[in-house]
Amino acid sequence: MPLDTSTYSLALLRLDGRRWNELRRMHAQISTQPTADGSSYLEMGNTKVICTVAGPAEGRKAGGGGGTGGDANAMVQVEIGIAGFSGVDRKRRARGDKRTSEMQLTVANAFSNTLFTHLYPHSTILITLYVLSQDGSLLAACLNASTLALIDAGVPMSDYIAACTSGSTSSYNNNDEAADPLLDLNGTEEQELPFLTVGTLGAGEKVSVLVMESRVQAMRLEGMLAVGVDGCKQVKEILDDVVRRHGKRILLERVKI
Amino acid sequence: MPPSTLLSPSELSYLHSSLSLDLPIRPDARSPTTFRPLVAETDLLPTTNGSARLCFADGSEAIVGVKAEVERTIGASSTSSDVFARGEDGDGDTKMQSAEEEMNEERRRLARGKGQDSWIEVTIDMPGFARDDDGVVVFLAQMLQEGLVADEGLRDRLWIGWGWHWRIYVDILLLTTPNSYPLPLLSLTTHLALLATRLPAPISRIDEDPLFNDDWDAAEPLYPPSGSAHASKPPFTLLVISVEDNIFFDPSREELAVADAVCAVTVGTIDAPVSSGKRREGTPKLRLLSLRIIDPPARLAAATSGTEAEDDQGAWRPARGGMKRAVVGKMVKVVLEVGGVGEEVMTGLEGFHDG
């Protein structure tokens, strides 16, 4: 589906009416699954992800999916299940899908460096992500949902991993001088424009995840990254708010009893 | 996957004897036909034609998304006699509204018997627990699909016109580890998702290439709602256990462990206009689609325990032999009778969809 980006230069409004630096509606809940050690539900626009965390527990030795960590540290395993009904067209992904396993590995790497895995030797932390609906920023949504679920599970970590995407209005071919960077691309924009996913540690400038799969002029990269890191700050605020509200609710329930 | 409990043989024996009393006592003080509370919601996913989420009391949860695609019917030939059979029956003075209704009525009439089983596809996804081609997964999906295709009404409603039909994909996502028999959970979630499913309203005639009304508010429900002339409901499967002469619905793990027999009862509606005066207005009549006896977990345990001496009181011993005819009959009657469990479940689930 070709996306008409030419109107952007006229009103500086994107297809869904946002400006270049606006996030989509982000909504999250934690402790949604009573049977899991930690769980969360996250919406970024129309991208909806459920995350459950099992562990830290004695691990399964032969496990599929992306896994990292040695014997002295806890192993972080990630499984991503993309539901057949999640896209516009129904598409069933096989278990060993390349894109999925790459995302699994990215999430596993990010968290094995952020979690205090040395506290749990010989154990496994299994993060399972269910993608219910996808409309861009899939990896970012997975990272944010995992952060929340891991917090719910009480796994110590140095800081939140907050992630979002950023892109550029100029495609690789038409070298447009006045191209603007864009924050938080939706599904249609992602198909058309170059974009990257950036995840930062907390609200600082420490980048822990940076994934880019499309071609872009090198000079655009700096602007995109700056906008992305800025977006991560906003995302971190939202995630933090979710955690604090949940904590407050639990404390109030305790008081009542 | 037999559910395991932490109960000792004497505790199991106690449970078994309290369930086989004349007035049985269940551990959670429910009556034999009472269900545990469940949480459900419908229409939660924007990219599906219908979706539902359902959580059982034991924490297990499933999400079902139904997607429909228009597909060319292979090998369909529009026999000219059928096309012209409708003739020129439209009088000049019929209003616009009734002309549309007439077209729908005609489509319904012509579609009769044209539906095919392959237009409905059920898949079950249990990420992390079972492979896609695992025997259990395939078996469960087949059982659910069997119930859906048993309803001729549904198949026929998928027919759009000569050479075109809807194909519906029912994708079931099980979110939690299946700790007991997941069939009722999957089946009830599928039931809810199908209740919420709507298909775009066709505006083309049956002999044209399909064209649909792009207003989602005008979309027609896949299952005509109760109250309409052709009301029908998706099938669902219930798990029923028997202990001696008693039957119990919605068994908990512990009850399953001492069951003499475990049955999966699939119930559907009869696709016929509601006529009898006894029934409530627009409630479709129920019929039994299948009754399957599932090996109770006790029997699996018994296979390993070997032969032992008869009756020593206090220690529980799994029952041997089959199910009594009278018990099966009672089971079917309680499910199907007017105001019975089947109707109760159906109206209960409809409440989730409306509210």
Coordinates of C-alpha atoms in Angstrom, one line a residue:
Chain A
M1 CA 0.0 0.0 0.0
P2 CA 1.7 3.2 -1.1
L3 CA 1.7 5.9 1.5
D4 CA 1.2 9.4 0.3
T5 CA 3.9 11.3 2.3
S6 CA 3.7 14.4 0.1
T7 CA 1.0 16.0 2.2
Y8 CA 3.3 16.0 5.2
S9 CA 5.2 19.0 3.9
L10 CA 2.0 21.1 3.5
A11 CA 0.5 20.9 7.0
L12 CA 3.3 19.1 8.9
L13 CA 0.7 16.6 10.0
R14 CA 1.1 12.9 9.5
L15 CA -1.6 10.6 8.2
D16 CA -3.1 10.0 11.6
G17 CA -3.0 13.7 12.5
R18 CA 0.1 13.6 14.7
R19 CA 3.0 16.0 14.6
W20 CA 6.5 14.8 14.0
N21 CA 7.3 14.5 17.7
E22 CA 4.1 13.0 19.1
L23 CA 3.7 9.5 20.4
R24 CA 0.6 7.4 19.8
R25 CA -1.7 6.6 22.7
M26 CA 0.2 4.3 25.0
H27 CA -1.6 2.3 27.6
A28 CA -0.3 -0.5 29.8
Q29 CA -1.4 -2.6 32.7
I30 CA 0.7 -4.9 34.9
S31 CA -0.2 -8.1 36.8
T32 CA -2.8 -9.1 34.2
Q33 CA -2.3 -12.8 34.3
P34 CA -2.8 -14.3 37.8
T35 CA -1.0 -17.6 36.9
A36 CA 2.3 -16.1 35.8
D37 CA 5.1 -14.8 38.0
G38 CA 4.9 -11.5 36.2
S39 CA 2.8 -10.2 33.4
S40 CA 1.8 -7.1 31.6
Y41 CA -0.4 -5.9 28.8
L42 CA 0.8 -3.0 26.6
E43 CA -0.8 -1.0 23.8
M44 CA 1.1 1.4 21.6
G45 CA -1.5 2.7 19.3
N46 CA -3.0 -0.4 17.7
T47 CA -0.1 -2.6 18.6
K48 CA -1.1 -4.9 21.4
V49 CA 1.2 -7.2 23.3
I50 CA 0.7 -9.5 26.3
C51 CA 3.9 -10.5 28.2
T52 CA 4.3 -13.1 30.8
V53 CA 7.4 -13.9 32.8
A54 CA 8.2 -17.3 34.3
G55 CA 11.0 -17.4 36.7
P56 CA 13.7 -17.0 37.8
A57 CA 13.4 -20.8 38.1
E58 CA 15.4 -23.8 37.4
G59 CA 15.7 -23.8 33.7
R60 CA 14.8 -26.2 30.9
K61 CA 18.1 -27.2 29.4
A62 CA 17.1 -27.5 25.8
G63 CA 14.9 -24.6 25.1
G64 CA 14.0 -23.0 21.8
G65 CA 14.0 -19.3 21.2
G66 CA 16.7 -16.7 21.8
G67 CA 18.6 -17.4 25.0
T68 CA 21.7 -15.8 26.5
G69 CA 23.7 -16.2 29.7
G70 CA 26.1 -18.7 31.1
D71 CA 26.0 -21.1 34.1
A72 CA 27.0 -18.5 36.6
N73 CA 24.3 -16.1 35.5
A74 CA 20.6 -16.5 35.0
M75 CA 19.7 -17.3 31.4
V76 CA 17.1 -15.0 29.7
Q77 CA 14.9 -16.8 27.3
V78 CA 12.4 -15.1 25.1
E79 CA 9.6 -16.5 23.1
I80 CA 7.5 -14.4 20.8
G81 CA 4.2 -15.7 19.4
I82 CA 2.7 -13.7 16.7
A83 CA -1.0 -14.5 16.4
G84 CA -2.3 -15.3 13.0
F85 CA -5.0 -12.7 13.4
S86 CA -2.7 -9.9 14.5
G87 CA -2.1 -8.3 11.1
V88 CA -4.4 -6.9 8.5
D89 CA -4.3 -10.1 6.5
R90 CA -4.3 -13.4 8.2
K91 CA -0.9 -14.9 8.2
R92 CA 0.4 -17.7 10.3
R93 CA 4.0 -17.6 11.1
A94 CA 6.0 -20.7 11.6
R95 CA 7.7 -21.3 14.9
G96 CA 11.2 -20.8 13.6
D97 CA 10.4 -17.7 11.6
K98 CA 13.6 -15.7 11.0
R99 CA 12.3 -12.2 11.9
T100 CA 10.7 -13.6 15.1
S101 CA 13.9 -15.3 16.2
E102 CA 15.9 -12.2 15.5
M103 CA 13.4 -10.2 17.7
Q104 CA 13.7 -12.9 20.4
L105 CA 17.4 -12.6 20.4
T106 CA 17.4 -8.8 20.5
V107 CA 15.0 -8.8 23.5
A108 CA 17.0 -11.5 25.3
N109 CA 20.3 -9.7 24.8
A110 CA 18.9 -6.4 26.0
F111 CA 17.5 -7.8 29.2
S112 CA 20.4 -10.2 30.0
N113 CA 22.6 -7.0 30.2
T114 CA 20.1 -5.0 32.2
L115 CA 18.8 -7.6 34.7
F116 CA 21.0 -8.6 37.6
T117 CA 21.4 -12.1 36.3
H118 CA 24.4 -12.8 38.5
L119 CA 22.0 -13.0 41.5
Y120 CA 20.3 -16.1 40.0
P121 CA 22.9 -18.6 38.9
H122 CA 21.8 -21.8 37.2
S123 CA 18.3 -20.5 36.6
T124 CA 16.2 -19.3 33.7
I125 CA 14.0 -16.3 33.2
L126 CA 11.5 -17.1 30.5
I127 CA 9.8 -14.1 28.8
T128 CA 6.8 -15.0 26.7
L129 CA 5.3 -12.4 24.4
Y130 CA 2.0 -12.7 22.7
V131 CA 1.4 -10.3 19.8
L132 CA -2.3 -9.8 19.5
S133 CA -2.4 -7.0 17.0
Q134 CA 0.4 -5.2 15.1
D135 CA 0.5 -1.8 13.8
G136 CA 4.2 -0.7 13.8
S137 CA 6.7 -0.5 16.6
L138 CA 6.5 -4.2 17.3
L139 CA 10.0 -4.6 18.8
A140 CA 9.6 -1.5 20.9
A141 CA 6.2 -2.7 22.2
C142 CA 7.8 -6.1 23.0
L143 CA 10.7 -4.4 24.9
N144 CA 8.3 -2.1 26.9
A145 CA 6.0 -5.0 27.8
S146 CA 8.9 -7.2 28.9
T147 CA 10.2 -4.4 31.2
L148 CA 6.8 -4.1 32.9
A149 CA 6.4 -7.8 33.3
L150 CA 9.9 -8.2 34.7
I151 CA 9.1 -5.5 37.2
D152 CA 5.9 -7.3 38.1
A153 CA 7.9 -10.5 38.6
G154 CA 10.3 -8.7 40.9
V155 CA 13.4 -9.4 39.0
P156 CA 16.0 -6.8 39.9
M157 CA 17.3 -4.7 37.1
S158 CA 19.4 -1.6 36.9
D159 CA 16.8 0.5 35.2
Y160 CA 13.8 0.4 32.8
I161 CA 14.4 -0.4 29.2
A162 CA 12.1 2.0 27.4
A163 CA 11.9 1.8 23.6
C164 CA 10.3 3.5 20.7
T165 CA 10.8 3.9 17.0
S166 CA 11.8 7.0 15.0
G167 CA 11.9 7.5 11.2
S168 CA 12.5 10.1 8.6
T169 CA 10.1 11.6 6.1
S170 CA 12.6 11.2 3.3
S171 CA 13.0 7.8 1.8
Y172 CA 16.5 6.7 0.7
N173 CA 16.0 7.5 -3.0
N174 CA 14.7 11.0 -2.9
N175 CA 17.4 12.8 -1.1
D176 CA 15.2 15.5 0.4
E177 CA 17.1 18.3 2.2
A178 CA 14.2 19.4 4.3
A179 CA 13.3 16.0 5.6
D180 CA 12.0 15.9 9.2
P181 CA 12.6 13.1 11.7
L182 CA 9.4 11.4 12.9
L183 CA 8.7 9.8 16.2
D184 CA 6.8 6.5 16.8
L185 CA 5.8 5.3 13.3
N186 CA 2.6 3.4 12.7
G187 CA 2.3 0.3 10.5
T188 CA 1.7 2.1 7.2
E189 CA 4.5 4.6 7.8
E190 CA 6.9 1.8 8.7
Q191 CA 6.3 0.1 5.3
E192 CA 7.2 3.3 3.5
L193 CA 9.8 5.2 5.4
P194 CA 13.2 4.4 6.9
F195 CA 13.0 3.8 10.6
L196 CA 15.0 2.6 13.6
T197 CA 14.0 1.1 17.0
V198 CA 15.9 2.6 19.9
G199 CA 15.7 1.4 23.5
T200 CA 17.4 3.4 26.3
L201 CA 18.2 2.5 29.8
G202 CA 15.9 4.6 32.0
A203 CA 15.4 8.2 30.9
G204 CA 19.1 8.8 30.3
E205 CA 21.0 8.8 27.1
K206 CA 22.4 5.3 27.4
V207 CA 21.2 3.4 24.4
S208 CA 20.9 -0.4 25.1
V209 CA 19.0 -1.5 21.9
L210 CA 19.4 0.0 18.5
V211 CA 18.0 -1.9 15.5
M212 CA 17.7 -0.5 12.0
E213 CA 16.7 -2.6 9.0
S214 CA 16.0 0.0 6.3
R215 CA 18.3 2.1 4.2
V216 CA 18.8 5.8 5.1
Q217 CA 21.3 8.5 4.4
A218 CA 23.9 8.6 7.1
M219 CA 23.3 12.3 7.8
R220 CA 19.7 11.6 8.7
L221 CA 20.7 9.1 11.4
E222 CA 21.7 11.6 14.0
G223 CA 18.4 13.4 13.9
M224 CA 16.5 10.2 14.0
L225 CA 18.4 8.9 16.9
A226 CA 18.0 12.1 18.9
V227 CA 14.3 12.1 18.3
G228 CA 14.1 8.4 19.3
V229 CA 16.1 8.9 22.5
D230 CA 13.8 11.8 23.3
G231 CA 10.8 9.6 22.7
C232 CA 12.2 6.9 25.0
K233 CA 12.2 9.5 27.8
Q234 CA 8.5 10.0 27.3
V235 CA 7.9 6.3 27.2
K236 CA 9.9 5.8 30.4
E237 CA 7.6 8.3 32.1
I238 CA 4.5 6.5 31.0
L239 CA 5.9 3.1 32.1
D240 CA 7.0 4.5 35.4
D241 CA 3.5 6.0 35.9
V242 CA 2.0 2.5 35.3
V243 CA 4.2 0.9 37.8
R244 CA 3.7 3.6 40.4
R245 CA -0.1 3.5 40.0
H246 CA -0.1 -0.3 40.3
G247 CA 2.1 -0.1 43.5
K248 CA -0.2 2.5 45.0
R249 CA -3.2 0.3 44.3
I250 CA -1.6 -2.7 46.0
L251 CA -0.6 -0.6 49.0
L252 CA -4.2 0.7 49.3
E253 CA -5.6 -2.8 49.2
R254 CA -3.2 -3.8 51.9
V255 CA -4.4 -0.9 54.1
K256 CA -8.0 -1.9 53.6
I257 CA -7.4 -5.4 54.8
Chain B
M1 CA -2.4 -34.3 30.0
P2 CA -3.9 -35.6 33.3
P3 CA -4.2 -33.1 36.0
S4 CA -2.2 -33.9 39.1
T5 CA -3.3 -33.1 42.5
L6 CA -1.6 -33.1 45.9
L7 CA -4.3 -35.2 47.5
S8 CA -3.4 -38.5 49.2
P9 CA -5.3 -41.7 48.5
S10 CA -7.4 -41.3 51.6
E11 CA -8.3 -37.7 50.8
L12 CA -9.3 -38.8 47.3
S13 CA -11.4 -41.5 48.8
Y14 CA -13.1 -39.0 51.0
L15 CA -13.8 -36.7 48.1
H16 CA -15.1 -39.6 46.0
S17 CA -17.5 -40.7 48.7
S18 CA -18.8 -37.2 49.3
L19 CA -19.4 -36.8 45.6
S20 CA -21.3 -40.1 45.3
L21 CA -23.7 -39.3 48.1
D22 CA -27.4 -39.0 47.3
L23 CA -27.2 -35.3 47.8
P24 CA -23.6 -34.8 46.6
I25 CA -21.3 -32.3 48.4
R26 CA -18.7 -30.7 46.2
P27 CA -15.5 -29.3 47.8
D28 CA -16.5 -25.7 47.0
A29 CA -20.1 -26.2 48.0
R30 CA -21.4 -25.7 44.4
S31 CA -24.5 -27.5 43.2
P32 CA -23.8 -30.1 40.5
T33 CA -24.8 -27.8 37.7
T34 CA -23.2 -24.6 39.0
F35 CA -20.3 -23.2 37.1
R36 CA -17.4 -21.3 38.6
P37 CA -17.3 -17.6 37.8
L38 CA -15.5 -16.6 34.7
V39 CA -14.3 -13.3 33.2
A40 CA -14.8 -12.6 29.5
E41 CA -14.8 -9.8 27.0
T42 CA -15.5 -9.5 23.3
D43 CA -14.4 -7.3 20.4
L44 CA -11.1 -6.4 21.9
L45 CA -8.9 -6.7 18.7
P46 CA -9.4 -4.1 16.0
T47 CA -7.9 -6.2 13.2
T48 CA -10.3 -9.2 13.5
N49 CA -13.9 -9.8 12.4
G50 CA -14.6 -10.9 15.9
S51 CA -12.6 -11.7 19.0
A52 CA -13.0 -12.7 22.6
R53 CA -10.9 -13.3 25.7
L54 CA -12.0 -15.6 28.4
C55 CA -10.5 -16.4 31.8
F56 CA -11.6 -19.4 33.8
A57 CA -11.6 -19.5 37.6
D58 CA -8.4 -21.6 37.7
G59 CA -6.6 -18.7 36.0
S60 CA -6.4 -20.3 32.6
E61 CA -7.0 -17.8 29.8
A62 CA -7.5 -17.9 26.0
I63 CA -7.9 -15.4 23.3
V64 CA -9.7 -16.2 20.0
G65 CA -9.6 -14.1 16.9
V66 CA -11.8 -14.8 13.9
K67 CA -10.8 -13.5 10.5
A68 CA -12.7 -13.8 7.3
E69 CA -11.4 -13.7 3.8
V70 CA -13.3 -13.7 0.5
E71 CA -12.2 -16.6 -1.7
R72 CA -13.0 -18.0 -5.1
T73 CA -15.0 -21.2 -4.9
I74 CA -13.1 -23.7 -6.9
G75 CA -15.1 -25.8 -9.2
A76 CA -18.3 -23.8 -8.7
S77 CA -20.4 -23.6 -11.8
S78 CA -23.4 -21.4 -11.9
T79 CA -26.0 -23.6 -13.4
S80 CA -28.1 -21.3 -15.5
S81 CA -31.3 -22.8 -14.3
D82 CA -30.5 -21.7 -10.8
V83 CA -29.6 -18.2 -11.8
F84 CA -32.8 -17.6 -13.7
A85 CA -35.0 -19.6 -11.4
R86 CA -35.7 -16.5 -9.4
G87 CA -37.6 -15.1 -12.4
E88 CA -39.1 -11.6 -12.5
D89 CA -40.9 -11.8 -9.2
G90 CA -40.1 -8.2 -8.1
D91 CA -43.3 -6.1 -8.4
G92 CA -42.8 -2.6 -9.5
D93 CA -44.1 -1.1 -6.2
T94 CA -41.7 -2.8 -3.8
K95 CA -39.8 -0.3 -1.7
M96 CA -36.0 -0.1 -1.6
Q97 CA -35.8 -1.6 1.9
S98 CA -37.7 -4.6 1.1
A99 CA -35.8 -5.1 -2.1
E100 CA -32.6 -5.4 -0.1
E101 CA -34.3 -7.8 2.4
E102 CA -35.6 -9.8 -0.5
M103 CA -32.1 -10.1 -1.9
N104 CA -30.8 -11.4 1.5
E105 CA -33.7 -13.9 1.7
E106 CA -32.9 -15.1 -1.8
R107 CA -29.3 -15.5 -1.0
R108 CA -30.2 -17.5 2.1
R109 CA -32.5 -19.7 0.0
L110 CA -30.0 -20.3 -2.7
A111 CA -27.1 -20.9 -0.3
R112 CA -28.8 -23.9 1.3
G113 CA -26.6 -26.9 1.0
K114 CA -23.8 -25.1 -0.8
G115 CA -21.5 -24.6 2.1
Q116 CA -18.3 -26.7 2.4
D117 CA -16.5 -27.9 5.4
S118 CA -13.2 -26.6 4.2
W119 CA -14.3 -23.0 4.5
I120 CA -13.9 -23.1 8.2
E121 CA -10.4 -23.5 9.6
V122 CA -9.5 -23.8 13.3
T123 CA -6.0 -23.5 14.6
I124 CA -4.7 -23.6 18.1
D125 CA -1.5 -21.9 19.2
M126 CA 0.1 -22.7 22.5
P127 CA 3.4 -20.8 22.4
G128 CA 6.0 -22.5 24.5
F129 CA 4.0 -25.5 25.5
A130 CA 3.4 -27.6 22.4
R131 CA 4.5 -27.7 18.8
D132 CA 2.0 -26.8 16.1
D133 CA 1.8 -30.4 14.9
D134 CA 1.6 -31.9 18.4
G135 CA -1.0 -34.6 18.6
V136 CA -3.0 -32.9 21.4
V137 CA -3.1 -29.6 19.5
V138 CA -4.3 -31.2 16.3
F139 CA -6.8 -33.3 18.1
L140 CA -8.3 -30.3 20.0
A141 CA -8.5 -28.2 16.8
Q142 CA -10.2 -31.0 15.0
M143 CA -12.8 -31.5 17.7
L144 CA -13.6 -27.8 17.7
Q145 CA -13.8 -27.7 13.9
E146 CA -16.1 -30.7 13.9
G147 CA -18.6 -28.9 16.1
L148 CA -18.5 -25.8 13.8
V149 CA -19.0 -27.7 10.5
A150 CA -21.8 -29.8 12.0
D151 CA -23.9 -26.7 11.7
E152 CA -25.1 -26.5 8.1
G153 CA -26.5 -23.0 8.7
L154 CA -23.0 -21.6 9.4
R155 CA -21.5 -23.2 6.3
D156 CA -24.3 -21.9 4.1
R157 CA -24.0 -18.4 5.5
L158 CA -20.5 -18.3 4.2
W159 CA -21.7 -18.5 0.6
I160 CA -21.7 -15.1 -1.0
G161 CA -22.7 -15.8 -4.6
W162 CA -21.8 -17.9 -7.6
G163 CA -18.1 -18.6 -7.4
W164 CA -17.4 -16.7 -4.2
H165 CA -17.4 -17.5 -0.5
W166 CA -16.1 -16.5 2.8
R167 CA -13.3 -18.5 4.4
I168 CA -13.2 -18.0 8.2
Y169 CA -10.1 -18.6 10.2
V170 CA -10.6 -19.2 13.9
D171 CA -7.2 -18.7 15.6
I172 CA -7.1 -19.8 19.2
L173 CA -4.3 -18.6 21.4
L174 CA -3.9 -20.3 24.8
L175 CA -2.1 -18.0 27.1
T176 CA -1.5 -20.2 30.1
T177 CA -0.1 -23.6 30.6
P178 CA -2.9 -26.1 30.0
N179 CA -3.2 -27.5 33.5
S180 CA -6.3 -29.6 33.0
Y181 CA -8.4 -30.4 30.0
P182 CA -8.4 -27.1 28.0
L183 CA -11.2 -28.1 25.8
P184 CA -14.1 -26.2 27.5
L185 CA -12.0 -23.1 27.8
L186 CA -11.1 -23.1 24.1
S187 CA -14.6 -24.0 23.1
L188 CA -16.4 -21.3 25.2
T189 CA -13.9 -18.7 24.0
T190 CA -14.5 -19.7 20.4
H191 CA -18.2 -19.6 21.0
L192 CA -17.9 -16.0 22.3
A193 CA -15.6 -14.9 19.4
L194 CA -18.0 -16.3 16.8
L195 CA -20.9 -14.6 18.5
A196 CA -19.1 -11.3 18.1
T197 CA -18.0 -12.0 14.6
R198 CA -19.5 -9.9 11.9
L199 CA -19.1 -10.1 8.1
P200 CA -19.4 -7.0 5.8
A201 CA -22.8 -6.8 4.2
P202 CA -22.8 -7.7 0.5
I203 CA -24.3 -5.1 -1.8
S204 CA -23.7 -7.0 -5.1
R205 CA -26.2 -9.5 -6.5
I206 CA -25.3 -13.1 -6.2
D207 CA -24.3 -13.5 -9.9
E208 CA -21.9 -10.6 -9.7
D209 CA -18.4 -10.3 -8.3
P210 CA -18.7 -9.6 -4.6
L211 CA -18.9 -6.0 -3.5
F212 CA -19.4 -5.1 0.2
N213 CA -20.8 -2.2 2.1
D214 CA -17.8 -0.4 3.6
D215 CA -19.8 0.7 6.7
W216 CA -18.8 -1.6 9.5
D217 CA -22.0 -0.7 11.4
A218 CA -24.0 -2.3 8.6
A219 CA -22.0 -5.6 8.8
E220 CA -24.1 -8.6 9.5
P221 CA -23.4 -10.9 12.5
L222 CA -22.2 -14.4 11.4
Y223 CA -24.7 -15.9 13.8
P224 CA -28.1 -14.2 13.6
P225 CA -28.9 -12.8 17.0
S226 CA -31.6 -14.3 19.1
G227 CA -34.9 -12.7 18.4
S228 CA -34.5 -12.8 14.6
A229 CA -36.2 -15.4 12.5
H230 CA -33.0 -17.4 11.8
A231 CA -31.5 -17.2 15.2
S232 CA -28.7 -19.6 15.8
K233 CA -25.7 -19.9 18.1
P234 CA -22.2 -21.3 17.8
P235 CA -21.7 -24.7 19.3
F236 CA -19.8 -25.2 22.6
T237 CA -18.4 -28.1 24.5
L238 CA -18.8 -28.7 28.2
L239 CA -16.9 -31.1 30.4
V240 CA -19.1 -33.3 32.5
I241 CA -17.9 -35.9 35.0
S242 CA -19.8 -38.7 36.6
V243 CA -19.2 -40.1 40.0
E244 CA -21.4 -43.2 40.7
D245 CA -24.8 -42.0 39.7
N246 CA -24.2 -38.3 40.0
I247 CA -23.0 -35.9 37.3
F248 CA -21.1 -32.7 37.8
F249 CA -20.5 -29.7 35.5
D250 CA -17.4 -27.6 35.3
P251 CA -15.3 -30.0 37.5
S252 CA -12.3 -28.7 39.4
R253 CA -8.9 -30.4 39.3
E254 CA -9.6 -32.4 42.4
E255 CA -13.0 -33.5 41.1
L256 CA -11.5 -34.6 37.8
A257 CA -9.0 -36.7 39.6
V258 CA -11.7 -38.9 41.2
A259 CA -14.1 -38.9 38.3
D260 CA -15.4 -42.3 37.2
A261 CA -15.9 -41.0 33.7
V262 CA -15.2 -37.7 31.9
C263 CA -17.3 -36.7 29.0
A264 CA -17.0 -33.8 26.5
V265 CA -20.5 -32.9 25.5
T266 CA -20.8 -30.7 22.4
V267 CA -24.1 -28.8 22.0
G268 CA -25.3 -26.8 19.0
T269 CA -28.5 -25.2 17.9
I270 CA -31.0 -26.5 15.4
D271 CA -31.0 -24.2 12.4
A272 CA -34.8 -23.9 11.9
P273 CA -37.2 -21.1 12.4
V274 CA -38.5 -21.0 16.0
S275 CA -42.1 -22.1 16.1
S276 CA -43.1 -23.9 19.3
G277 CA -44.9 -21.7 21.8
K278 CA -43.3 -23.3 24.8
R279 CA -39.9 -21.7 24.2
R280 CA -38.9 -18.2 25.0
E281 CA -39.1 -15.9 22.1
G282 CA -36.2 -16.3 19.7
T283 CA -34.2 -18.9 21.7
P284 CA -32.9 -21.5 19.3
K285 CA -33.5 -25.1 20.2
L286 CA -30.5 -27.1 21.3
R287 CA -29.3 -30.4 19.9
L288 CA -26.5 -32.7 20.9
L289 CA -23.7 -32.7 18.4
S290 CA -21.4 -35.2 20.0
L291 CA -20.6 -36.9 23.3
R292 CA -17.1 -38.1 23.7
I293 CA -15.8 -40.1 26.6
I294 CA -12.4 -38.9 27.6
D295 CA -10.2 -41.3 29.5
P296 CA -10.4 -40.0 33.1
P297 CA -7.1 -39.4 34.7
A298 CA -7.9 -42.0 37.3
R299 CA -7.8 -44.7 34.6
L300 CA -4.4 -43.6 33.5
A301 CA -3.2 -44.0 37.1
A302 CA -4.9 -47.3 37.4
A303 CA -3.1 -48.7 34.4
T304 CA 0.2 -48.4 36.3
S305 CA -1.0 -49.5 39.7
G306 CA -1.7 -53.1 38.7
T307 CA -4.2 -55.5 40.3
E308 CA -4.9 -55.2 44.0
A309 CA -7.2 -56.7 46.4
E310 CA -10.9 -55.6 46.4
D311 CA -12.5 -53.1 48.8
D312 CA -10.3 -51.8 51.5
Q313 CA -12.2 -48.9 52.9
G314 CA -10.4 -45.6 53.2
A315 CA -8.0 -45.8 50.3
W316 CA -9.3 -44.6 47.0
R317 CA -9.3 -46.9 44.0
P318 CA -10.2 -45.8 40.5
A319 CA -13.4 -47.2 39.1
R320 CA -13.2 -49.9 36.5
G321 CA -15.6 -50.5 33.6
G322 CA -17.5 -48.1 31.5
M323 CA -20.4 -45.6 32.0
K324 CA -23.9 -46.6 32.8
R325 CA -26.5 -45.9 30.2
A326 CA -28.7 -44.2 32.7
V327 CA -25.9 -41.8 33.6
V328 CA -25.3 -40.9 30.0
G329 CA -29.0 -40.3 29.5
K330 CA -29.1 -38.1 32.5
M331 CA -26.2 -36.1 31.3
V332 CA -27.8 -35.5 27.9
K333 CA -31.1 -34.6 29.5
V334 CA -29.7 -32.1 31.9
V335 CA -27.8 -30.4 29.1
L336 CA -30.5 -30.2 26.5
E337 CA -33.8 -29.8 28.5
V338 CA -35.7 -26.5 28.3
G339 CA -34.1 -24.2 30.9
G340 CA -31.3 -26.7 31.3
V341 CA -27.6 -26.2 31.6
G342 CA -27.1 -25.8 27.8
E343 CA -29.5 -22.9 27.6
E344 CA -28.1 -21.4 30.8
V345 CA -24.6 -21.4 29.4
M346 CA -25.7 -20.0 26.1
T347 CA -27.6 -17.0 27.7
G348 CA -24.8 -16.5 30.2
L349 CA -22.2 -16.2 27.4
E350 CA -24.5 -14.0 25.4
G351 CA -24.6 -11.6 28.3
F352 CA -20.8 -11.1 28.0
H353 CA -21.2 -10.2 24.4
D354 CA -24.1 -7.7 24.9
G355 CA -22.8 -6.1 28.1

